[in-house]
Tab-separated table of C-alpha atoms in Angstrom:
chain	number	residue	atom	x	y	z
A	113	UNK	CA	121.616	-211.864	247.942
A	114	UNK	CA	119.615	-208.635	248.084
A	115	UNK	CA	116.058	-209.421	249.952
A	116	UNK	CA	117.804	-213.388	251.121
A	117	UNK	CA	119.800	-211.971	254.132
A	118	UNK	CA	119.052	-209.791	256.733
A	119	UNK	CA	120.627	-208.498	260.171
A	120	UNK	CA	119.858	-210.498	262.880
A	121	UNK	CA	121.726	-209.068	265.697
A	122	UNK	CA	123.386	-205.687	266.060
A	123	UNK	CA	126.124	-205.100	269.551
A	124	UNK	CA	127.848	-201.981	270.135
A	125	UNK	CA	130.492	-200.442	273.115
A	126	UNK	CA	130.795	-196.974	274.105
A	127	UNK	CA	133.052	-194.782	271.673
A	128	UNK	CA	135.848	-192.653	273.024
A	129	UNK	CA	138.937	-192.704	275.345
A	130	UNK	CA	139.524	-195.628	276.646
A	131	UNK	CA	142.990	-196.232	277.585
A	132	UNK	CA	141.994	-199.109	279.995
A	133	UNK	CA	139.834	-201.468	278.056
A	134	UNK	CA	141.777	-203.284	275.697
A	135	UNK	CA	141.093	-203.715	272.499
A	136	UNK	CA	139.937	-207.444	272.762
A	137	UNK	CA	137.769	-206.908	275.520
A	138	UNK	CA	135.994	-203.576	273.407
A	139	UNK	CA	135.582	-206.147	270.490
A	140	UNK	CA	133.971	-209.327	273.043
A	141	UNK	CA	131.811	-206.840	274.618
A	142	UNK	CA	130.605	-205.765	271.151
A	143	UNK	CA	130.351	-209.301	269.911
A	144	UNK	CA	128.652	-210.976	272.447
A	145	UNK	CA	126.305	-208.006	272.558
A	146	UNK	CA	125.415	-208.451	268.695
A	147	UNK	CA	125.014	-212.583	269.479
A	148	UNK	CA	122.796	-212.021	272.312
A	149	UNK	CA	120.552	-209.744	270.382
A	150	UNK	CA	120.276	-211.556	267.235
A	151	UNK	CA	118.362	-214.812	269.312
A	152	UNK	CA	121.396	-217.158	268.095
A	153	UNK	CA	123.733	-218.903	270.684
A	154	UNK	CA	127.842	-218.888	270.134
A	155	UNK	CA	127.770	-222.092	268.888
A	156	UNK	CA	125.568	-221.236	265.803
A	157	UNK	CA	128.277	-218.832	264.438
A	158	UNK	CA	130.740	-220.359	261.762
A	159	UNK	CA	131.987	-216.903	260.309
A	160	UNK	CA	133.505	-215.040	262.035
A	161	UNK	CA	134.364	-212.168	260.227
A	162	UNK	CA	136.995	-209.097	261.691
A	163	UNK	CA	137.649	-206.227	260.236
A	164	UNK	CA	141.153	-204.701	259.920
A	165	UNK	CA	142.452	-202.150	262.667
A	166	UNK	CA	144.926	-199.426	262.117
A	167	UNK	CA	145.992	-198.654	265.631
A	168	UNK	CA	148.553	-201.759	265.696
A	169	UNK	CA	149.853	-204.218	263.299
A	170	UNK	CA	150.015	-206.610	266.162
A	171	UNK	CA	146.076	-206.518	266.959
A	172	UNK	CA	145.527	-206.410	263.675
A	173	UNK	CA	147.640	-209.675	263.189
A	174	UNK	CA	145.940	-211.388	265.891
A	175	UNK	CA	142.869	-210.895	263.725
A	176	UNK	CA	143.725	-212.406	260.937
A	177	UNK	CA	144.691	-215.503	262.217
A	178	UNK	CA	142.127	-216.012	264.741
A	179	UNK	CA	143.109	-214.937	268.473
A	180	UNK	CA	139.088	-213.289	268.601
A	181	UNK	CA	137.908	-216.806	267.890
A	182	UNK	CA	139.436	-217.900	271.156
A	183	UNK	CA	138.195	-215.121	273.188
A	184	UNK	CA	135.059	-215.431	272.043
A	185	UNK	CA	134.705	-219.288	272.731
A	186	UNK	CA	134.257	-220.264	269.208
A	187	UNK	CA	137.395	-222.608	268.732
A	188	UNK	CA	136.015	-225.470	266.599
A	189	UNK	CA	132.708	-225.059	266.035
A	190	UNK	CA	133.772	-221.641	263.724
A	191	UNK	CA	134.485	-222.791	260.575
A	192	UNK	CA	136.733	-219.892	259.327
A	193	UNK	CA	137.759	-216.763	260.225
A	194	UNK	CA	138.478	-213.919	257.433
A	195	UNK	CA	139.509	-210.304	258.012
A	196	UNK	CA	137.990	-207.710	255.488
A	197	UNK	CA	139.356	-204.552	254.917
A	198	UNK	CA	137.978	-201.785	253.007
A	199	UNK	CA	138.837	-198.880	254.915
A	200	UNK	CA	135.949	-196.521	255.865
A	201	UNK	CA	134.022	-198.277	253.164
A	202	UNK	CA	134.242	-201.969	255.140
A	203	UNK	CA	130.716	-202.040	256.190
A	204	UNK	CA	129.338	-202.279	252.762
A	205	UNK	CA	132.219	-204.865	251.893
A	206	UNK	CA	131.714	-206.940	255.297
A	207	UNK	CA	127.697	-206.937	254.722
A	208	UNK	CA	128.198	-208.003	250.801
A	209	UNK	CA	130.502	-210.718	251.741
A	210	UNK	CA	129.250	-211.825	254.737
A	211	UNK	CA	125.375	-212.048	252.511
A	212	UNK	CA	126.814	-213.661	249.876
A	213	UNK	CA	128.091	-216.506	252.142
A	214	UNK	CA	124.754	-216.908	253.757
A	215	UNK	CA	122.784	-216.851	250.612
A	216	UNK	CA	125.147	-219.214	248.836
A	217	UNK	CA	124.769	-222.048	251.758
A	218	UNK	CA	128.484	-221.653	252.292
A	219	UNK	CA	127.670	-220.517	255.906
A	220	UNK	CA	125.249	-220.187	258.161
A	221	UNK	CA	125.557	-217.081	260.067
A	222	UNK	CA	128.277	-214.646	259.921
A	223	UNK	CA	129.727	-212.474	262.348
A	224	UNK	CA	131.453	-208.944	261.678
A	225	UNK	CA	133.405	-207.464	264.390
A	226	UNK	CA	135.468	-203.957	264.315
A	227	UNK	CA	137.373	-203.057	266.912
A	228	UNK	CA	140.293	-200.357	266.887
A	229	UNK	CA	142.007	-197.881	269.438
A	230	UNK	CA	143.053	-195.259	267.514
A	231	UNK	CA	141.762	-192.546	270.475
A	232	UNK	CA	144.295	-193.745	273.460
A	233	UNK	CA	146.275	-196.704	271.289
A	234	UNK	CA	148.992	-194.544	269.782
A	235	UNK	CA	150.280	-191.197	270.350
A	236	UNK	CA	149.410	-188.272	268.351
A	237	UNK	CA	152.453	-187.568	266.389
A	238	UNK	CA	151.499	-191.450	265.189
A	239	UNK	CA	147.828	-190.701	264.496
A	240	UNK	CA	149.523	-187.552	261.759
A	241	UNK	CA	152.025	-189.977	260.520
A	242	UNK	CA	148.945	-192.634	259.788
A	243	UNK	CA	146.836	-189.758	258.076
A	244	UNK	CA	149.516	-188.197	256.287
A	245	UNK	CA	150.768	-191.932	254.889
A	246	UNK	CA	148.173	-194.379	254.825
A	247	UNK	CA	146.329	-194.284	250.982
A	248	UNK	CA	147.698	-190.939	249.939
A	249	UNK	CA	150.371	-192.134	246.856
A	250	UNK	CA	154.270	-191.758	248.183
A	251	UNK	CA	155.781	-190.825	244.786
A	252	UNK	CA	153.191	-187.673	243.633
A	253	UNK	CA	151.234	-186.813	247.292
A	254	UNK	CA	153.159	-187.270	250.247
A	255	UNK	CA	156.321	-185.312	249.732
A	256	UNK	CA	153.845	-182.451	249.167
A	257	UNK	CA	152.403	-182.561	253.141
A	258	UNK	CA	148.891	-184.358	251.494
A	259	UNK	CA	147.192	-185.586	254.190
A	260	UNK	CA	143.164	-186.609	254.982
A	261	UNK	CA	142.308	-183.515	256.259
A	262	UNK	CA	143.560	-181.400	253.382
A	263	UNK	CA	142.125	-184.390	250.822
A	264	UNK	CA	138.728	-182.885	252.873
A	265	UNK	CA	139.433	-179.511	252.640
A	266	UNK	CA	140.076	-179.908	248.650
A	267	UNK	CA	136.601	-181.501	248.314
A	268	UNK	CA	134.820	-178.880	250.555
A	269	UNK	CA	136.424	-175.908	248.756
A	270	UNK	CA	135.438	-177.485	245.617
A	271	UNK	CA	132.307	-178.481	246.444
A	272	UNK	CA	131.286	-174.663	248.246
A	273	UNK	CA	132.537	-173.579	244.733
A	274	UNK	CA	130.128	-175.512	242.352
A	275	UNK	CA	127.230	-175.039	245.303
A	276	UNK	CA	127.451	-171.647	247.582
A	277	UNK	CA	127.133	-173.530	250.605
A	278	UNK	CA	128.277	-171.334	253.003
A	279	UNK	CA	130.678	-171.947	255.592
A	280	UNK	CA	128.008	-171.202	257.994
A	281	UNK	CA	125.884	-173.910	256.249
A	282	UNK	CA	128.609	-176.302	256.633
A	283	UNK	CA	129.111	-175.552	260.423
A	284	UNK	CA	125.437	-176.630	260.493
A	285	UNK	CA	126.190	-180.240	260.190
A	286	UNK	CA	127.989	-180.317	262.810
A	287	UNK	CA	125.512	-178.877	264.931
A	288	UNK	CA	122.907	-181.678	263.631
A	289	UNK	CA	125.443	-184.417	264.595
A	290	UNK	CA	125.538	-183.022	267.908
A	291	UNK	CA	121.827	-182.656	268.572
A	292	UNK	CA	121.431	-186.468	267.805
A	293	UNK	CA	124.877	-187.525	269.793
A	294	UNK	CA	123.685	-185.519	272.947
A	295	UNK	CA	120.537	-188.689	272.451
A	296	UNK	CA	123.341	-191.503	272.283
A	297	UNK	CA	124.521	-192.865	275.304
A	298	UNK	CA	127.043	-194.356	273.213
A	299	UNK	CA	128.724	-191.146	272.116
A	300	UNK	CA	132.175	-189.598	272.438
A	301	UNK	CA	131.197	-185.783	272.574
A	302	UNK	CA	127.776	-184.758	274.105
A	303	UNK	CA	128.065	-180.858	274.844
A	304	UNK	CA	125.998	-178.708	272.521
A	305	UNK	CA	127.592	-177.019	270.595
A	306	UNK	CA	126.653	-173.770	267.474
A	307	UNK	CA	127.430	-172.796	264.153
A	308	UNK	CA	129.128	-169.531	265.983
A	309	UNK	CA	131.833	-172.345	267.820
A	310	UNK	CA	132.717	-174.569	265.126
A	311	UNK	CA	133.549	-171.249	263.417
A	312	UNK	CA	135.524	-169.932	265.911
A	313	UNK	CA	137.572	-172.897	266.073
A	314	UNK	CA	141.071	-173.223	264.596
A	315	UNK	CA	141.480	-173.517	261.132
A	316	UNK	CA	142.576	-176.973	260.562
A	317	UNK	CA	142.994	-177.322	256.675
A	318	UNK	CA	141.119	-173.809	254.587
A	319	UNK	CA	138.143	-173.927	254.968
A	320	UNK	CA	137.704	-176.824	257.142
A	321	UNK	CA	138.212	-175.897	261.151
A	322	UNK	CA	138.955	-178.030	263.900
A	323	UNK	CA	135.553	-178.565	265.146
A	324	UNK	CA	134.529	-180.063	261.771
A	325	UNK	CA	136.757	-182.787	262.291
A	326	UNK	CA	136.324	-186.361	262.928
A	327	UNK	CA	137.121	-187.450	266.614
A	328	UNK	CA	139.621	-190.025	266.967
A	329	UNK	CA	138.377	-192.469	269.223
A	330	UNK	CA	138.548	-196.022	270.855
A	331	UNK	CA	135.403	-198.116	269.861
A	332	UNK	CA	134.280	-201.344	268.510
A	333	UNK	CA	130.691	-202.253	266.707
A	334	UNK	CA	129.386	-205.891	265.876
A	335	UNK	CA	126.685	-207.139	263.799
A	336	UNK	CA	125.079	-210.644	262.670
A	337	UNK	CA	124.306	-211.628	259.255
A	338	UNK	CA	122.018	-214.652	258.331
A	339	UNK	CA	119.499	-215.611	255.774
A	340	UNK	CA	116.213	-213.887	255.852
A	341	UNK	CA	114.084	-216.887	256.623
A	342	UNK	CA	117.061	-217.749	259.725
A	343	UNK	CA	116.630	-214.517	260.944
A	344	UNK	CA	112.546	-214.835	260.733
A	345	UNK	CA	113.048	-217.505	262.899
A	346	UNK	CA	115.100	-216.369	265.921
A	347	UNK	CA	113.970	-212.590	266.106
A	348	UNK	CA	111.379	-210.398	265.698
A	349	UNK	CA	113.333	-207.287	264.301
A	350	UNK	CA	115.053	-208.477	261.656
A	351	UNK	CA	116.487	-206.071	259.222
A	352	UNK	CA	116.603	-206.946	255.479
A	353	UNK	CA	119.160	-205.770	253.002
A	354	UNK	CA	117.127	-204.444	250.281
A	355	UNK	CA	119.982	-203.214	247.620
A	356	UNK	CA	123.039	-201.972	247.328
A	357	UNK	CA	125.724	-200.195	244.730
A	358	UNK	CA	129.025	-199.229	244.663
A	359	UNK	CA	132.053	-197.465	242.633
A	360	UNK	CA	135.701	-196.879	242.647
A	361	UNK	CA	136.824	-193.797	240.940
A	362	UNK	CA	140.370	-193.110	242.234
A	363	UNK	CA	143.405	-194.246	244.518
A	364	UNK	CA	145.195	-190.873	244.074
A	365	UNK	CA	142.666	-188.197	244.671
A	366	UNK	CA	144.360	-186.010	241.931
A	367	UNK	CA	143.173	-189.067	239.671
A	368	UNK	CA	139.449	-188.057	240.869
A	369	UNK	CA	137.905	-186.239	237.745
A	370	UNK	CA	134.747	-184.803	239.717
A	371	UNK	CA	135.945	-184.002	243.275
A	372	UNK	CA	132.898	-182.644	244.108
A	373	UNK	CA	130.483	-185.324	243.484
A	374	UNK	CA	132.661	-188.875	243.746
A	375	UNK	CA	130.667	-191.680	242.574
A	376	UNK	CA	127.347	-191.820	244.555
A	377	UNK	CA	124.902	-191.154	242.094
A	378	UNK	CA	125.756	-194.256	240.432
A	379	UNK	CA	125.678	-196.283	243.232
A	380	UNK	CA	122.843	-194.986	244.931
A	381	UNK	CA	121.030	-195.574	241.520
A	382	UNK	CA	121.935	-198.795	241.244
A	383	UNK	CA	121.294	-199.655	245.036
A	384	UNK	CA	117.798	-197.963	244.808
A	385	UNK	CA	116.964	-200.059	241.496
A	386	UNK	CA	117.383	-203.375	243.306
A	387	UNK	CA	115.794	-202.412	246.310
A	388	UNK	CA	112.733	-201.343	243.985
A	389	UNK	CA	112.084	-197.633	246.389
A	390	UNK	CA	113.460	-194.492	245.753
A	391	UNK	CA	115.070	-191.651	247.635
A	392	UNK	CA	111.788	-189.786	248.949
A	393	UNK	CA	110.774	-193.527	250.331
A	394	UNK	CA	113.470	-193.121	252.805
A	395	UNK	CA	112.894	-192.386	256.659
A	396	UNK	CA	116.619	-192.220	257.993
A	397	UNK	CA	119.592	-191.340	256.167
A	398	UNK	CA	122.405	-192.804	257.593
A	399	UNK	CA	125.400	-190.737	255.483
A	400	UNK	CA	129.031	-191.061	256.149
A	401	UNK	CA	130.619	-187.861	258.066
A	402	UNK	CA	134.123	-187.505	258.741
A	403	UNK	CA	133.900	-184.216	257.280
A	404	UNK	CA	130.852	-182.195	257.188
A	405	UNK	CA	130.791	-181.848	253.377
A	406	UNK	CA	130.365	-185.458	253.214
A	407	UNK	CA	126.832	-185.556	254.338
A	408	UNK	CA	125.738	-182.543	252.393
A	409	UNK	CA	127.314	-184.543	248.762
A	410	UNK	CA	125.328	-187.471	249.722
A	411	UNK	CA	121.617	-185.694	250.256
A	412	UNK	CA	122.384	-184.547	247.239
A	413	UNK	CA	124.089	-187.536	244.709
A	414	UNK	CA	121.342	-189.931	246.457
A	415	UNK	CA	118.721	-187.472	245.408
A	416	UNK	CA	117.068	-186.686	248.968
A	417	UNK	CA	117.561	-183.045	248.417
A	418	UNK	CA	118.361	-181.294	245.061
A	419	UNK	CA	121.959	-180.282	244.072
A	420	UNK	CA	122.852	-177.045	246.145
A	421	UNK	CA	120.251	-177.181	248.670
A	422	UNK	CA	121.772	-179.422	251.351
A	423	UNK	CA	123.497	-177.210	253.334
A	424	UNK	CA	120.174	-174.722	253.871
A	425	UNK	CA	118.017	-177.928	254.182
A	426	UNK	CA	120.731	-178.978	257.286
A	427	UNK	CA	120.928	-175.532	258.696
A	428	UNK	CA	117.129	-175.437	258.633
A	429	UNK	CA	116.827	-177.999	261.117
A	430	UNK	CA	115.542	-181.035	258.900
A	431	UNK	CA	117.594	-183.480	259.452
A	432	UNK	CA	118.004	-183.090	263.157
A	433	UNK	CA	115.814	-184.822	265.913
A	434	UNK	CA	112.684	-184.256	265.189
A	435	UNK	CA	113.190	-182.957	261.561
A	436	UNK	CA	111.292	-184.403	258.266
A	437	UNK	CA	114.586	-186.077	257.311
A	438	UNK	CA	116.532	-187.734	260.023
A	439	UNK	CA	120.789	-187.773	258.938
A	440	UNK	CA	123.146	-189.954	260.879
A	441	UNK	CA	121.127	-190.482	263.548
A	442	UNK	CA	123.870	-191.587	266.089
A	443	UNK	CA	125.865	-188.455	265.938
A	444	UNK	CA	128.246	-190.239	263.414
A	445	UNK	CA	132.255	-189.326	263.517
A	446	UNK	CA	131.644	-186.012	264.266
A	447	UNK	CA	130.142	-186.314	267.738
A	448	UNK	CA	129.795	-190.024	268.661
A	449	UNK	CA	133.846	-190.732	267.447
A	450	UNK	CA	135.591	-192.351	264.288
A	451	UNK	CA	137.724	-195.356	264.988
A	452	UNK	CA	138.758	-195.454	261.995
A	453	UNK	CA	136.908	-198.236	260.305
A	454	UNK	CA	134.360	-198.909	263.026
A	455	UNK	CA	133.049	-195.078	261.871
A	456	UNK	CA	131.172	-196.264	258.812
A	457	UNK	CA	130.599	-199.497	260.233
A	458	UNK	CA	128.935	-197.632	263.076
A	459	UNK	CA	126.432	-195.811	260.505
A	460	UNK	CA	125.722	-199.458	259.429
A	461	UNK	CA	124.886	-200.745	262.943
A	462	UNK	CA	122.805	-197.234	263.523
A	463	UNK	CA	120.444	-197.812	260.890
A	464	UNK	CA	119.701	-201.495	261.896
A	465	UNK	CA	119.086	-200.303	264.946
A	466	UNK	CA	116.683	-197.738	263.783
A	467	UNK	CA	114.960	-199.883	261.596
A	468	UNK	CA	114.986	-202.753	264.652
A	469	UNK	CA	113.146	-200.140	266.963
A	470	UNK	CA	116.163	-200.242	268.930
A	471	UNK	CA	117.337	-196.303	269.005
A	472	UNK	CA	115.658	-195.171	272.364
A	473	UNK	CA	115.923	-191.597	272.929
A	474	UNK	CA	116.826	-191.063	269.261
A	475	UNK	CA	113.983	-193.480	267.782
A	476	UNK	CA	112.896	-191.987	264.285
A	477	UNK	CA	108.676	-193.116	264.801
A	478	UNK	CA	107.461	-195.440	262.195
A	479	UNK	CA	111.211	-196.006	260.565
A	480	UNK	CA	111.105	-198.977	257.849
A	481	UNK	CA	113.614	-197.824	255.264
A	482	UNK	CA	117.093	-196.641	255.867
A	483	UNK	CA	119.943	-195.772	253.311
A	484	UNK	CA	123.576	-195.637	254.637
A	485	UNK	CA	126.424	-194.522	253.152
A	486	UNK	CA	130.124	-195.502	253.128
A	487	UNK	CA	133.716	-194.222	251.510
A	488	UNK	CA	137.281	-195.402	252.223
A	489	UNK	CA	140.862	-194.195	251.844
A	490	UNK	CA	141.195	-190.881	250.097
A	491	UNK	CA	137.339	-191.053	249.762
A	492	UNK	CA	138.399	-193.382	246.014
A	493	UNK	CA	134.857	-195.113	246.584
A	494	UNK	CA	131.352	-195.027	247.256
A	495	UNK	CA	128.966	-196.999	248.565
A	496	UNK	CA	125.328	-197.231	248.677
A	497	UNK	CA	122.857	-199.611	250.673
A	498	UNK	CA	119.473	-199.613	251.290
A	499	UNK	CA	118.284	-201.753	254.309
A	500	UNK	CA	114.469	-202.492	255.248
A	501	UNK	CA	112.265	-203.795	258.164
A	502	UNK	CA	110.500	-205.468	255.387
A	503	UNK	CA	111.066	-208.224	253.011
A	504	UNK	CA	110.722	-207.353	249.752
C-alpha cells in the first residue's frame, strides 16, 4: 500500500458548539467538501467509509447501516458502506483500510467521514459517565473513580518523573496549540492564552489543570483515499502515504508496563523504515494532544527531539508558528476541539492539508513531509504515519 495511495481530497466543518447543526448535516458539509476538493464527482465514490460516534447510539446506528449514503446521494452507485472504529486511533485504521482497498483493486476510491456531537449532543453529567466508563475495565478500574483524565494525569506524573519537565513546561503546550488555533478559522477556542493561566486554572486531575484539557466539541472531518496514479490524475496536490507503524500494548492501563513512553518508538521506527526518511526529514509534526504530555512523549519516542528535552524545546517557542519545528499545526484538541474521534482524525486531515498547500494563515513554507500521530481508548495504542507531497 505504502507509496500506491494517496489523499486526494481533504473537507472539514467548523469545530465547537453547535447545538443547531445536526449531526448529518456537520458530516455532508464535511463530505461534500472533501469530494469537491479531491477533483472526483459523487458518483466515483464506492466506499464509503464512517467512523463510529460516541455522542448517540442512534447516529451511530444510522452509520452503520447506511443512512449517510442517502444523504449524500450515493444510493447505488456506492458499493458498500463500513464503519471503522478505533477510537482516537481511527485515522490511522480508516487510512490503512481504506489504502488497502484501493491498492488491492477492491475499490476505487474511498471515503472516510467522522462526525460526532459530543460538545452540545449530551449533557455533561453524560460526557463524565462516557469518560469514566467507556475503555477503562469495570471489574479492576471503574469502581475505583478511573477515568481519562486521571489515566492522563498518571502518565504526566510519570512521565515529569522520569524527565523534569516542569509543570511550567507542560503549560507551554498549551500555549503553542493556541498560537496556531488563533490561525484556524476552523477552531473552537481562539483567545490567547499563557503559561501563567493554564496554571492558574483548576486542578482537574494532579498535576493536570483544567486548561490542559481537551475541549469537548461538535465537529466532523472528511477525507478521500485513492490510488496514487488516480489521484495524479484528478488533482494537483495529492498527498502520498509514505509509511506507517503501529502497536497495542494494553486495554487496562495498569497492564501498561512503561507508562511513560507507550509504544511509539516502535511504530515510528517501523513507519519511518518504510517511508525510507527519518525524523530530522520532517517539516510538520502533526502529534496527538488531548493532554499536553502527549505531544511532548511523541517529539521524543519519534526521535524529533531527544528524551527530556521536549518540554524546553516547546516552551522555547519551536514548535509554534514560525518555529524550526511546526507541532499540530491546527491547534489540535486543545484549542481547535476534540470530538472524540474526529480529534485524531483532524491531525490527519491537518497534515494533508499542510502538505496540499492548503493551510492559509498557518501554511508551514516549503512543507513536503509530515508525521502524525494517533492513540485510542486508555491511550492502549500507538500509531505512526508518515505522509508526503512526493511519491516515493
Amino acid at each position: 500500500m505504502y507509496g500506491d495511495v494517496a489523499i486526494a481530497g481533504i473537507g472539514e466543518v467548523p469545530t465547537g458548539i453547535f447545538p443547531d447543526r445536526t449531526p448529518f448535516e456537520a458530516a455532508c458539509q464535511a463530505a461534500r467538501s472533501a469530494v469537491a476538493d479531491s477533483g472526483l464527482g459523487k458518483d466515483d465514490i464506492d466506499v464509503l467509509m464512517p467512523a463510529g460516534a460516541i455522542f448517540s447510539r442512534g447516529f451511530n446506528t444510522d452509520l452503520i447501516f447506511g443512512r449517510l449514503v442517502e444523504e449524500l446521494g450515493l444510493a447505488n452507485t456506492c458499493e458498500m458502506n463500513v464503519q471503522v472504529m478505533a477510537g482516537g486511533a481511527s485515522a490511522s485504521a480508516m487510512v490503512k483500510l481504506a489504502g488497502s482497498l484501493v491498492a488491492s483493486g477492491v475499490a476505487r476510491n474511498v471515503l472516510c467521514v467522522q462526525s460526532d456531537k459530543i460538545g452540545s449532543g449530551v449533557s455533561t453529567r453524560d460526557a463524565i459517565d462516557i469518560f469514566s466508563t467507556l475503555g477503562i475495565p469495570e471489574e479492576w478500574e471503574q469502581p475505583y473513580g478511573q477515568h481519562f483524565s486521571a489515566i492522563a494525569a498518571l502518565v504526566t506524573r510519570r512521565y515529569q518523573h522520569e524527565t523534569g519537565t516542569t509543570s511550567e513546561q507542560l503549560a507551554s503546550v498549551v500555549v503553542a496549540l493556541r498560537e496556531w488555533a488563533q490561525l484556524n478559522p476552523n477552531a473552537m477556542v481562539r483567545k490567547p492564552i499563557t503559561v501563567e493561566d493554564v496554571l492558574a486554572s483548576q486542578m482537574l486531575s494532579d498535576p493536570l489543570h483544567a486548561k490542559e484539557s481537551n475541549l469537548l466539541a461538535d465537529g466532523a472531518v472528511a477525507f478521500v483515499v485513492t490510488t496514487a496514479e488516480r489521484a495524479e490524475a484528478v488533482t494537483d496536490t495529492p498527498v502520498y502515504v509514505l509509511g506507517g507503524g503501529s502497536s497495542v500494548t494494553h486495554y487496562s492501563l495498569s497492564q501498561e508496563r512503561d507508562l511513560a513512553r507507550l509504544g511509539f518508538r516502535r511504530a515510528a521506527k517501523k513507519a519511518f523504515e518504510i517511508a525510507g526518511v527519518g525524523p530530522a526529514d520532517m517539516h510538520v509534526a502533526e502529534l496527538y494532544d488531548s493532554y499536553p504530555v502527549f505531544c511532548l512523549m511523541a517529539l521524543e519516542e519519534l526521535g524529533l527531539v531527544e528524551r527530556g528535552e521536549a518540554g524546553a524545546l516547546v516552551a522555547s517557542g519551536a514548535t509554534s508558528p514560525g518555529g524550526r519545528l511546526p507541532m499540530t499545526t491546527n491547534g489540535g484538541m486543545l484549542s481547535q476541539g476534540h470530538s472524540v474521534v474526529g480529534g485524531g482524525i483532524a491531525l490527519l486531515v491537518e497534515a494533508a492539508r499542510q502538505l496540499m498547500g492548503k493551510a492559509g494563515a498557518r501554511q508551514v513554507p516549503g512543507a513536503r513531509l509530515a508525521v502524525e500521530t494517533s492513540t485510542g481508548g486508555s491511550y492502549m495504542d500507538a500509531h505512526v504515519m508518515v505522509l508526503g507531497a512526493e511519491r516515493r
